[in-house]
Amino acid sequence: MHGGLAPFVTMPFLHPDTSDPSRLGGKGAALARLGALGFEIPPWFAVPPDESWTSGELGNSIGLLGSGLLAVRSSGTMEDGAGHSFAGQFESHLEVTASEVAGKITRVRASAQSAAILTYCRERGLSAPAVPTVLVQRMIAPRCAGVAFSADPVSGNRSIAVVSAVSGTGEKLVSGEVDCETWKITRSGEILSQPENALLSVTDALAVSTLARQCETACGRPQDIEWAIDPSGKLWLLQSRPVTTLGLTPDPADTLRVWDNSNIAESYGGVTTPLTFSFARRIYESAYREFCKLMSVPPDRIERADDVFPQMLGLIRGRVYYNLVSWYRVLALLPGFQLNRGFMEQMMGVREPLPDEIVQKIIAENTGSRLADTLALVRTCAGLVRQLTGLPKQIARFQIRLDTALAAPPLPIPQMSGEELVAHYRDLERQLLKKWDAPLVNDFFAMIFYGALRSSCVKWLGDASGTLQNELLLDGGHIISAEPPRRIMKMAALAAAHPGLPELLADPEIPSHRKIAVLQQAPDLAAAFESYLTDFGDRCLEELKLESPTVRDDPASLLISIGAMAARPPTVKQAFLPVLPSPQQKLSPLKRPIFNYLLRQARERVRARENLRFERTRLFGRVRAILRELGHRLHADGMLDSAHDVFYLEIGEILAAWEATGTTAGLGTLARQRRAGFAIYETADAPPDRFQTRGPVHRHEHFENTRPPDTAASSLTGSGACPGRVTGRVRVVLDPRGARLEPGEILVARQTDPGWVVLFPAAAGLLVERGSLLSHSAIVSRELRLPCIVSLPGITTTLKTGDLIEMDGAAGTVRILES
């Protein structure tokens, strides 16, 4: 008989084909649905909680089930749900005679108020359950029975079914009365494990695993089933419910992803809004796809990696991370992957390489026939040479294109119409955002030449510390990012000439507009201040986050820094460790020109890298202005609660509002929901700096830090970025807004970006938790000759403001002298 009982059971009882399946309870509704699909289920009927009956009515319905013993089970509305199974909480009775059924129904109903169930609900924050529907079902006298999971509930592997069996009824298994035998079977039917002297035959085990998977398909989620095989060998389905423990269990067979924020936290620190992330993800995807084309990577290889480019970045609980596997896969499209991946790790500040199993898989992905690989290698190498030799001209052309695109528009942005704003953004996207060629090519060669220079210093010059290359890069030429701190020092000198002005500027309680009004009384200082805003007004904390206010929007930190510098007595910077002049002179005549070429290229590429990042700031400043203005338009049209809510929309959703390509008109509701969700991220603990996931991120309730800091040691080691020994007290600063340093203090930060430069002139040294030897803090510190160490895990929690330390910017070591 398929599907339980035929529809002639009469009121007050319910049969599987009832028109109101909600009254069957959770377990009954599942059985009715599966029965209707043709699963072999012993006949049953349901006793609703609000119905009474006569003994004659009950007896007639029991008779229709056939002869033999019966099972009386609960089927509560909260039972066997996707979130909570209530497994074993309600009473169940097996091997019940017809005369005992009425009493057992009463006991099952009463169990809804048992102490065990009330405790179960209280621990899970659930309300007490209502009186359940009761199922009366003909029992199978089984040869063997048990449970089966369509997915492994322990490991979380969705491709492995687990079958457990005992002789006789399955109640012995549930109660633990006897030990069961266990089988593990893959979707393809491969048996991974089976017992010796098995109760089940291989055919039986495969049939049960197939039944569990069929129930999963029918119910739309992994199932935990009870089954029985009768003496004739027929397989019966007794019940099926969701495996509730899988929701937060990653599948070990899913894709492994390694997340790391080593260097990107410098640009996108803390919680990042949906607008910024969607914009950044869009830019990374198009830019690196274009980069591969520029490097003459064969089109078929780029096409095979089509899924990689959209996955360069990830947003995990509101925070931006590198998806490292994608970065390695892009790098593997170019020659020299085994060597270049080490250089890339240096550039990105990644301290731990990928697991070797992933690296080997990436290598295998990019290995074809010997002839095809050779042709691709020759073609790409030729492209690399062409890009390197033409890079200076390419940078010059890019600069012209950027200056043209960022020229003052015919109308000021606040006066543009919405369509004109969208058209302006599309023009920037077409001219720059999708053609970010010169910066990407330069970054690649900066990575190559810096890594090669470092390797040469170690192998040819015996630099055991691996920091000599930083000393050689001290004279790398003019870097625009070092100009703001120099201007701040000049403005401080101008302010110091006006009695009382330094104290006023340094006072964080005085509003900025009052300070600026006083500045007008010092025309030379006012002119210098306006010049700074003109040249660097788009620089700010977290400057690549579109929601960040710029220095032009809020100059408070700049004014405080000028005042603090002006108010302090003149100090003399500690001298650098002496550097041997031209250490490459001791190289052989063959090696010396090679080394000098590497040094020249590294200096030029690192300098250009930082200067081109400033051009990126200009572009992002223009995009920020456009999108903010579009937010004002959406607010004025009643589409958003406030103009600031535009940051809780994605870039495509904003543009779609004018281009009629969106899928929702409820932008306000969407922004409101996201704003509430991201507010939770702001107060919740951040994920670690590096961790791994498998499959969907939402299955990971917690992330395991794969880079734990050593907070117990009195000596800490990072990457020396700028040489110099300094002894002094530290000041740990997590937010530079309003912060000020006392003379001789060493600045300790989690990460820095161009918005932090207001503190650099006052610092005796710089310690940074994140970042790399090619990050902003490392490059600018070398230009300012400010002793600096980057990539110091946990330094902001290990050190406390006031600790006395000694730092060695060459060796990359920090020694705590006094806590």
PDB file of C-alpha atoms in Angstrom, residues 251-368:
ATOM      1  CA  ASP A 251      30.539  20.491   4.331  1.00  0.00           C
ATOM      2  CA  PRO A 252      34.169  19.276   4.286  1.00  0.00           C
ATOM      3  CA  ALA A 253      33.739  18.354   0.613  1.00  0.00           C
ATOM      4  CA  ASP A 254      32.867  21.940  -0.343  1.00  0.00           C
ATOM      5  CA  THR A 255      35.329  24.425  -1.816  1.00  0.00           C
ATOM      6  CA  LEU A 256      38.052  25.544   0.581  1.00  0.00           C
ATOM      7  CA  ARG A 257      38.540  29.313   0.705  1.00  0.00           C
ATOM      8  CA  VAL A 258      41.283  31.111   2.590  1.00  0.00           C
ATOM      9  CA  TRP A 259      40.431  34.636   3.726  1.00  0.00           C
ATOM     10  CA  ASP A 260      43.106  37.170   4.669  1.00  0.00           C
ATOM     11  CA  ASN A 261      42.923  40.916   5.302  1.00  0.00           C
ATOM     12  CA  SER A 262      46.670  41.494   5.727  1.00  0.00           C
ATOM     13  CA  ASN A 263      46.988  44.401   3.314  1.00  0.00           C
ATOM     14  CA  ILE A 264      43.453  45.209   2.262  1.00  0.00           C
ATOM     15  CA  ALA A 265      42.517  46.282   5.789  1.00  0.00           C
ATOM     16  CA  GLU A 266      44.706  49.313   5.102  1.00  0.00           C
ATOM     17  CA  SER A 267      42.159  50.417   2.483  1.00  0.00           C
ATOM     18  CA  TYR A 268      38.956  48.867   3.836  1.00  0.00           C
ATOM     19  CA  GLY A 269      39.364  48.659   7.594  1.00  0.00           C
ATOM     20  CA  GLY A 270      36.439  47.836   9.863  1.00  0.00           C
ATOM     21  CA  VAL A 271      32.880  47.476   8.642  1.00  0.00           C
ATOM     22  CA  THR A 272      32.469  48.411   4.978  1.00  0.00           C
ATOM     23  CA  THR A 273      29.089  49.373   3.523  1.00  0.00           C
ATOM     24  CA  PRO A 274      27.408  47.485   0.654  1.00  0.00           C
ATOM     25  CA  LEU A 275      28.000  50.400  -1.745  1.00  0.00           C
ATOM     26  CA  THR A 276      31.751  50.450  -1.172  1.00  0.00           C
ATOM     27  CA  PHE A 277      32.098  46.674  -1.379  1.00  0.00           C
ATOM     28  CA  SER A 278      30.006  46.330  -4.527  1.00  0.00           C
ATOM     29  CA  PHE A 279      32.005  49.139  -6.148  1.00  0.00           C
ATOM     30  CA  ALA A 280      35.364  47.638  -5.104  1.00  0.00           C
ATOM     31  CA  ARG A 281      34.379  44.137  -6.202  1.00  0.00           C
ATOM     32  CA  ARG A 282      33.274  45.498  -9.584  1.00  0.00           C
ATOM     33  CA  ILE A 283      36.570  47.345 -10.037  1.00  0.00           C
ATOM     34  CA  TYR A 284      38.756  44.396  -9.009  1.00  0.00           C
ATOM     35  CA  GLU A 285      36.915  42.079 -11.370  1.00  0.00           C
ATOM     36  CA  SER A 286      37.214  44.267 -14.449  1.00  0.00           C
ATOM     37  CA  ALA A 287      40.722  45.521 -13.643  1.00  0.00           C
ATOM     38  CA  TYR A 288      42.356  42.123 -13.191  1.00  0.00           C
ATOM     39  CA  ARG A 289      40.595  40.640 -16.186  1.00  0.00           C
ATOM     40  CA  GLU A 290      42.035  43.532 -18.220  1.00  0.00           C
ATOM     41  CA  PHE A 291      45.434  43.029 -16.573  1.00  0.00           C
ATOM     42  CA  CYS A 292      45.595  39.435 -17.813  1.00  0.00           C
ATOM     43  CA  LYS A 293      44.786  40.609 -21.337  1.00  0.00           C
ATOM     44  CA  LEU A 294      47.522  43.230 -21.142  1.00  0.00           C
ATOM     45  CA  MET A 295      49.984  40.542 -20.074  1.00  0.00           C
ATOM     46  CA  SER A 296      49.084  38.493 -23.186  1.00  0.00           C
ATOM     47  CA  VAL A 297      47.599  35.611 -21.242  1.00  0.00           C
ATOM     48  CA  PRO A 298      45.933  33.379 -23.863  1.00  0.00           C
ATOM     49  CA  PRO A 299      42.201  34.140 -24.166  1.00  0.00           C
ATOM     50  CA  ASP A 300      41.228  30.518 -23.543  1.00  0.00           C
ATOM     51  CA  ARG A 301      43.042  30.582 -20.189  1.00  0.00           C
ATOM     52  CA  ILE A 302      41.305  33.805 -19.216  1.00  0.00           C
ATOM     53  CA  GLU A 303      37.987  32.261 -20.198  1.00  0.00           C
ATOM     54  CA  ARG A 304      38.677  29.161 -18.072  1.00  0.00           C
ATOM     55  CA  ALA A 305      39.327  31.454 -15.111  1.00  0.00           C
ATOM     56  CA  ASP A 306      36.146  33.454 -15.750  1.00  0.00           C
ATOM     57  CA  ASP A 307      34.724  32.565 -12.318  1.00  0.00           C
ATOM     58  CA  VAL A 308      37.881  33.734 -10.541  1.00  0.00           C
ATOM     59  CA  PHE A 309      37.764  37.469 -11.278  1.00  0.00           C
ATOM     60  CA  PRO A 310      34.422  38.159  -9.500  1.00  0.00           C
ATOM     61  CA  GLN A 311      35.798  36.400  -6.410  1.00  0.00           C
ATOM     62  CA  MET A 312      38.945  38.426  -5.728  1.00  0.00           C
ATOM     63  CA  LEU A 313      37.300  39.956  -2.651  1.00  0.00           C
ATOM     64  CA  GLY A 314      34.778  38.743  -0.112  1.00  0.00           C
ATOM     65  CA  LEU A 315      32.586  40.522   2.424  1.00  0.00           C
ATOM     66  CA  ILE A 316      32.429  38.550   5.670  1.00  0.00           C
ATOM     67  CA  ARG A 317      30.155  40.014   8.341  1.00  0.00           C
ATOM     68  CA  GLY A 318      30.630  43.460   6.920  1.00  0.00           C
ATOM     69  CA  ARG A 319      34.421  43.273   6.539  1.00  0.00           C
ATOM     70  CA  VAL A 320      36.475  43.004   3.354  1.00  0.00           C
ATOM     71  CA  TYR A 321      38.915  40.129   2.863  1.00  0.00           C
ATOM     72  CA  TYR A 322      41.114  38.842   0.079  1.00  0.00           C
ATOM     73  CA  ASN A 323      39.937  35.505  -1.264  1.00  0.00           C
ATOM     74  CA  LEU A 324      43.518  34.243  -1.480  1.00  0.00           C
ATOM     75  CA  VAL A 325      42.758  31.228  -3.656  1.00  0.00           C
ATOM     76  CA  SER A 326      41.468  33.561  -6.382  1.00  0.00           C
ATOM     77  CA  TRP A 327      44.584  35.729  -6.195  1.00  0.00           C
ATOM     78  CA  TYR A 328      46.840  32.708  -6.545  1.00  0.00           C
ATOM     79  CA  ARG A 329      44.760  31.428  -9.447  1.00  0.00           C
ATOM     80  CA  VAL A 330      45.156  34.761 -11.281  1.00  0.00           C
ATOM     81  CA  LEU A 331      48.899  34.782 -10.595  1.00  0.00           C
ATOM     82  CA  ALA A 332      49.132  31.217 -11.903  1.00  0.00           C
ATOM     83  CA  LEU A 333      47.975  32.464 -15.312  1.00  0.00           C
ATOM     84  CA  LEU A 334      51.392  34.160 -15.634  1.00  0.00           C
ATOM     85  CA  PRO A 335      54.829  32.520 -15.984  1.00  0.00           C
ATOM     86  CA  GLY A 336      56.936  31.787 -12.911  1.00  0.00           C
ATOM     87  CA  PHE A 337      54.081  31.036 -10.513  1.00  0.00           C
ATOM     88  CA  GLN A 338      56.243  29.097  -8.042  1.00  0.00           C
ATOM     89  CA  LEU A 339      58.619  32.063  -7.692  1.00  0.00           C
ATOM     90  CA  ASN A 340      56.133  34.904  -8.041  1.00  0.00           C
ATOM     91  CA  ARG A 341      53.736  33.627  -5.379  1.00  0.00           C
ATOM     92  CA  GLY A 342      56.409  34.332  -2.759  1.00  0.00           C
ATOM     93  CA  PHE A 343      56.771  37.879  -4.110  1.00  0.00           C
ATOM     94  CA  MET A 344      53.003  38.334  -4.052  1.00  0.00           C
ATOM     95  CA  GLU A 345      52.854  37.198  -0.426  1.00  0.00           C
ATOM     96  CA  GLN A 346      55.439  39.841   0.446  1.00  0.00           C
ATOM     97  CA  MET A 347      53.498  42.558  -1.360  1.00  0.00           C
ATOM     98  CA  MET A 348      50.167  41.575   0.213  1.00  0.00           C
ATOM     99  CA  GLY A 349      51.639  41.096   3.678  1.00  0.00           C
ATOM    100  CA  VAL A 350      50.541  37.459   3.756  1.00  0.00           C
ATOM    101  CA  ARG A 351      52.588  35.688   6.421  1.00  0.00           C
ATOM    102  CA  GLU A 352      51.429  32.131   5.735  1.00  0.00           C
ATOM    103  CA  PRO A 353      51.324  30.583   2.237  1.00  0.00           C
ATOM    104  CA  LEU A 354      48.374  28.593   0.989  1.00  0.00           C
ATOM    105  CA  PRO A 355      48.177  24.920   1.931  1.00  0.00           C
ATOM    106  CA  ASP A 356      50.222  22.907  -0.543  1.00  0.00           C
ATOM    107  CA  GLU A 357      47.193  20.850  -1.617  1.00  0.00           C
ATOM    108  CA  ILE A 358      45.564  24.030  -2.974  1.00  0.00           C
ATOM    109  CA  VAL A 359      48.764  25.181  -4.661  1.00  0.00           C
ATOM    110  CA  GLN A 360      49.169  21.845  -6.432  1.00  0.00           C
ATOM    111  CA  LYS A 361      45.550  21.963  -7.573  1.00  0.00           C
ATOM    112  CA  ILE A 362      46.093  25.461  -9.011  1.00  0.00           C
ATOM    113  CA  ILE A 363      49.222  24.294 -10.834  1.00  0.00           C
ATOM    114  CA  ALA A 364      47.313  21.337 -12.277  1.00  0.00           C
ATOM    115  CA  GLU A 365      44.531  23.664 -13.496  1.00  0.00           C
ATOM    116  CA  ASN A 366      47.038  25.578 -15.603  1.00  0.00           C
ATOM    117  CA  THR A 367      48.940  22.616 -16.967  1.00  0.00           C
ATOM    118  CA  GLY A 368      48.048  21.447 -20.449  1.00  0.00           C
TER     119      GLY A 368
END
